[in-house]
XYZ file of C-alpha atoms in Angstrom:
330
model
C -25.442 -6.137 12.372
C -21.709 -6.616 12.847
C -19.404 -5.649 9.950
C -18.544 -8.328 7.424
C -14.850 -7.396 7.336
C -12.342 -6.074 9.825
C -10.501 -4.287 7.000
C -11.496 -3.701 3.377
C -9.156 -2.017 0.930
C -9.162 -0.414 -2.501
C -6.002 -0.459 -4.566
C -4.164 -1.308 -7.729
C -4.372 -5.038 -8.459
C -0.844 -5.637 -9.707
C 1.023 -8.894 -10.226
C 4.527 -8.395 -8.784
C 7.286 -10.107 -10.744
C 10.574 -10.076 -8.807
C 14.112 -10.982 -9.859
C 17.611 -10.292 -8.567
C 19.842 -7.980 -10.603
C 23.049 -5.992 -10.212
C 23.613 -2.294 -10.794
C 25.267 -2.816 -14.186
C 22.131 -4.590 -15.440
C 20.024 -1.631 -14.276
C 22.333 0.755 -16.144
C 22.263 -1.304 -19.346
C 18.474 -1.528 -19.284
C 18.007 2.139 -18.369
C 16.225 1.321 -15.086
C 16.235 3.965 -12.353
C 17.500 2.377 -9.140
C 15.323 2.391 -6.045
C 12.313 4.134 -7.571
C 8.989 3.250 -9.165
C 8.685 4.084 -12.864
C 5.556 3.700 -14.952
C 6.195 1.894 -18.238
C 4.183 1.283 -21.373
C 3.060 -2.145 -22.542
C 5.973 -2.747 -24.959
C 8.607 -1.778 -22.378
C 6.885 -4.021 -19.834
C 7.196 -7.005 -22.163
C 10.905 -6.313 -22.828
C 11.709 -6.083 -19.102
C 9.661 -9.185 -18.304
C 11.629 -11.169 -20.894
C 14.939 -9.940 -19.417
C 14.219 -11.288 -15.908
C 15.995 -14.396 -14.646
C 14.468 -16.719 -12.018
C 11.249 -14.733 -11.813
C 9.199 -14.937 -8.614
C 5.538 -14.020 -9.052
C 3.095 -12.802 -6.404
C -0.207 -10.937 -6.274
C 0.801 -7.408 -5.352
C -0.189 -3.797 -5.229
C 0.323 -1.817 -2.048
C -3.097 -2.235 -0.402
C -3.386 -5.877 -1.474
C -0.041 -6.561 0.222
C -1.304 -4.890 3.393
C -4.509 -6.946 3.353
C -2.473 -10.124 2.891
C -0.475 -9.182 5.982
C -3.694 -8.637 7.940
C -5.077 -11.963 6.718
C -1.829 -13.582 7.857
C -2.628 -12.173 11.308
C -6.075 -13.755 11.235
C -8.307 -10.821 10.312
C -11.131 -11.098 7.782
C -10.303 -8.842 4.831
C -11.684 -7.855 1.427
C -10.010 -6.266 -1.586
C -11.643 -4.096 -4.237
C -9.581 -3.952 -7.424
C -9.740 -4.478 -11.176
C -8.075 -7.280 -13.187
C -8.578 -8.484 -16.747
C -9.924 -11.963 -17.480
C -6.506 -13.132 -18.714
C -3.949 -15.556 -17.306
C -2.362 -13.008 -14.950
C -5.763 -11.691 -13.843
C -7.092 -15.140 -13.010
C -3.830 -15.946 -11.223
C -4.195 -12.742 -9.191
C -7.782 -13.413 -8.154
C -7.058 -17.036 -7.222
C -3.857 -16.217 -5.314
C -5.506 -13.449 -3.314
C -8.376 -15.752 -2.338
C -5.950 -18.545 -1.463
C -4.188 -16.107 0.876
C -7.423 -15.483 2.767
C -8.536 -12.137 1.305
C -11.901 -11.953 -0.451
C -11.408 -10.551 -3.966
C -14.844 -9.061 -4.488
C -14.600 -8.042 -8.177
C -14.778 -10.681 -10.925
C -12.067 -10.472 -13.636
C -13.264 -8.221 -16.486
C -13.667 -9.871 -19.936
C -13.591 -8.429 -23.462
C -11.514 -5.654 -24.895
C -10.181 -4.099 -21.714
C -6.506 -3.431 -20.956
C -4.387 -6.358 -19.731
C -3.905 -7.102 -16.039
C -1.392 -4.765 -14.399
C 2.088 -5.989 -13.561
C 5.240 -4.598 -11.964
C 8.704 -5.871 -12.849
C 10.780 -5.433 -9.689
C 14.559 -5.768 -9.879
C 16.134 -6.345 -6.462
C 19.755 -5.190 -6.042
C 22.316 -6.862 -3.754
C 21.778 -4.033 -1.216
C 18.033 -4.801 -1.057
C 16.920 -1.748 -3.046
C 14.040 -2.469 -5.383
C 13.629 -0.813 -8.746
C 10.008 -1.036 -9.830
C 8.781 -0.805 -13.412
C 5.012 -0.791 -13.367
C 2.613 -1.229 -16.252
C -0.685 -0.035 -14.833
C -2.988 -1.677 -17.358
C -6.556 -2.270 -16.229
C -6.148 -1.593 -12.500
C -5.921 2.175 -13.046
C -9.416 2.084 -14.587
C -11.051 1.327 -11.232
C -14.121 3.459 -10.548
C -17.173 3.690 -8.278
C -18.859 0.730 -10.001
C -16.048 -1.451 -8.623
C -17.037 -0.564 -5.037
C -19.826 -2.892 -3.848
C -21.999 -1.054 -1.326
C -22.156 -4.040 0.998
C -18.366 -4.370 1.174
C -17.648 -0.687 1.851
C -20.426 -0.360 4.419
C -19.580 -3.750 5.938
C -15.988 -2.861 6.879
C -14.857 -1.688 10.309
C -11.818 -0.089 8.666
C -11.396 1.081 5.056
C -7.869 1.431 3.639
C -7.216 3.358 0.415
C -4.166 3.567 -1.859
C -3.005 7.012 -2.948
C -1.756 5.788 -6.335
C -5.357 5.401 -7.527
C -5.954 9.117 -7.018
C -4.488 9.858 -10.455
C -7.842 9.498 -12.242
C -11.155 11.151 -11.485
C -13.016 7.847 -11.346
C -10.503 6.598 -8.787
C -11.228 9.662 -6.655
C -14.957 9.018 -7.063
C -14.478 5.401 -5.950
C -12.614 6.567 -2.826
C -15.285 9.097 -1.966
C -18.100 6.582 -2.391
C -16.333 3.946 -0.291
C -15.334 6.358 2.478
C -18.833 7.775 2.795
C -20.424 4.301 2.902
C -17.910 3.062 5.481
C -18.236 6.100 7.763
C -22.039 6.177 7.504
C -22.064 2.618 8.844
C -19.809 3.569 11.782
C -16.462 2.521 10.305
C -13.133 4.344 10.000
C -11.647 5.348 6.630
C -7.998 6.056 5.927
C -5.397 6.308 3.194
C -1.717 5.710 2.504
C -0.391 8.694 0.552
C 1.727 6.258 -1.542
C 3.942 8.611 -3.538
C 5.107 12.242 -3.247
C 4.766 12.802 -7.017
C 1.152 11.632 -6.909
C 0.580 14.046 -4.006
C 2.213 16.847 -6.065
C -0.180 16.219 -8.947
C -3.341 16.245 -6.813
C -2.404 18.268 -3.737
C -5.650 20.203 -3.334
C -7.799 17.091 -3.746
C -5.618 15.122 -1.321
C -5.858 17.872 1.291
C -9.617 18.002 0.909
C -9.860 14.213 1.252
C -7.594 14.140 4.326
C -9.435 16.984 6.053
C -13.009 15.977 5.219
C -13.137 12.186 4.834
C -10.164 10.453 6.458
C -9.987 9.220 10.039
C -6.300 8.225 9.689
C -3.521 8.865 7.154
C -0.170 7.090 6.708
C 2.663 8.805 4.846
C 6.427 9.062 4.789
C 8.537 12.188 5.263
C 8.529 13.086 1.557
C 4.783 12.612 1.153
C 3.891 14.781 4.143
C 6.358 17.460 2.983
C 4.759 17.426 -0.465
C 1.201 17.554 0.865
C 1.832 20.699 2.917
C 4.553 22.207 0.696
C 7.206 22.533 3.371
C 10.638 21.023 3.937
C 10.121 21.200 7.710
C 8.623 17.919 8.904
C 7.257 19.345 12.161
C 5.395 22.056 10.262
C 3.924 19.447 7.931
C 2.864 17.218 10.819
C 1.268 20.140 12.660
C -0.845 20.856 9.563
C -1.655 17.152 9.238
C -2.734 16.809 12.867
C -5.006 19.831 12.478
C -6.653 18.192 9.454
C -6.893 14.563 10.566
C -7.464 12.788 13.873
C -4.708 10.157 13.443
C -1.467 10.846 11.587
C 1.373 8.387 10.972
C 4.787 9.320 9.544
C 7.365 6.680 8.610
C 10.982 7.767 8.206
C 12.972 5.002 6.472
C 15.200 3.690 9.261
C 14.335 6.392 11.811
C 11.646 6.470 14.494
C 8.034 6.313 13.335
C 5.918 9.263 14.526
C 2.251 8.719 15.431
C -0.065 11.570 16.462
C -3.652 11.218 17.670
C -5.323 14.361 18.978
C -3.001 15.607 21.738
C -1.029 12.341 22.003
C 2.276 11.865 20.195
C 4.530 8.805 20.305
C 7.774 7.945 18.537
C 8.468 4.271 17.956
C 12.081 3.208 17.273
C 12.967 0.885 14.428
C 15.655 -1.792 14.474
C 18.032 -0.928 11.645
C 19.084 -3.852 9.469
C 20.390 -4.242 5.927
C 17.361 -5.408 3.969
C 17.393 -8.466 1.754
C 14.534 -6.888 -0.207
C 12.806 -3.658 0.846
C 9.724 -4.475 -1.232
C 6.602 -4.227 0.887
C 8.140 -2.603 3.972
C 5.604 0.227 3.965
C 2.767 -2.129 3.081
C 3.517 -4.442 5.990
C 4.050 -1.541 8.366
C 0.481 -0.579 7.473
C -0.669 -4.154 8.141
C 0.783 -4.183 11.644
C -0.488 -0.691 12.387
C -4.008 -1.511 11.149
C -4.017 -4.764 13.111
C -3.348 -2.757 16.249
C -5.952 -0.147 15.330
C -8.635 -2.718 14.523
C -8.070 -4.625 17.755
C -8.161 -1.547 19.999
C -4.475 -1.263 20.904
C -2.944 1.983 22.166
C -1.029 4.230 19.787
C 2.466 3.033 20.741
C 1.474 -0.626 20.362
C -0.019 0.085 16.917
C 3.299 1.633 15.884
C 5.376 -1.197 17.339
C 3.240 -3.786 15.549
C 3.821 -1.907 12.299
C 7.574 -1.801 12.838
C 7.698 -5.542 13.597
C 5.792 -6.432 10.423
C 8.006 -4.149 8.310
C 11.129 -5.665 9.860
C 9.941 -9.183 9.053
C 9.229 -8.530 5.382
C 12.564 -6.876 4.540
C 14.374 -10.007 5.752
C 13.390 -12.044 2.668
C 12.417 -11.712 -0.991
C 8.825 -10.691 -1.666
C 6.343 -8.185 -0.227
C 4.386 -10.467 2.116
C 5.174 -12.123 5.460
C 6.737 -15.558 5.552
C 7.010 -16.063 9.307
C 4.272 -15.953 11.945
C 3.982 -12.231 12.662
C 1.503 -12.829 15.473
C 4.195 -14.921 17.177
C 6.621 -12.005 16.721
C 4.078 -9.778 18.498
C 3.925 -12.364 21.287
C 7.718 -12.437 21.617
C 7.695 -8.633 21.914
C 5.079 -8.794 24.659
C 2.408 -7.035 22.586
C -0.247 -9.784 22.703
């Protein structure tokens, strides 16, 4: 039987709330520029109230990637956890409207509220993220339907969810189901601090369960505890069959077995850097799922990342498949 989904993902189900701001506003509000900070419920409500001209979108790293893949015409599914509140119902409906199956019903009664991230976008395109994790961080193995995990050609996991044991258990269950059915499982490392907190478990996951891993320079350096990128990548390639390293404005490095390619990026000043990594993953996974060679996978990722930083919001607004066509990739 053919798989039900080209790509299925597990990640934080977070409503992104975006607004423009200047550096003085960030200083006044005590917001760290260009980083992601976790905030408590009360702080989240204060920041939400301080936002002007809010733009709302269903977010979370893996969900953004799946939306990019759906935009390219692939059948996708998302496993995540939202509360049965206004934001949760909005999230589920918006994800479905974008073409991704949201396979978990909103959770009623007494649970934490739906997760949200208040993202302040500076004039230079930097985004300062203030995330209230809420219910999404409670995801566990019961949120992984067997038929979805085993029915995916490619499984994509979000490193942020590795912070809790039940998140790790959910990843393990999904990866084993996917691989047992002949699929490929992979992860985005997501955050160097998360890698620091769970280094041994991440290494074990990468070496024993993952067919591909995407990380940036800082995440790979953290995983293998070295400042030398080549040393880190050598360790990574020994552990995992397909390694991808993004380098914020520099060439992307992709290594599969004995093959290594470096794909240049076109440097531009971003309007909003939100979602660049997520959409790189979308382009890369599109190439992987459709049997492209390693360089083409990387180029597709770079094109999708370049598109999304040209406008507000973490999801594509132009026809990315047409951009592939213009670049001679399809």
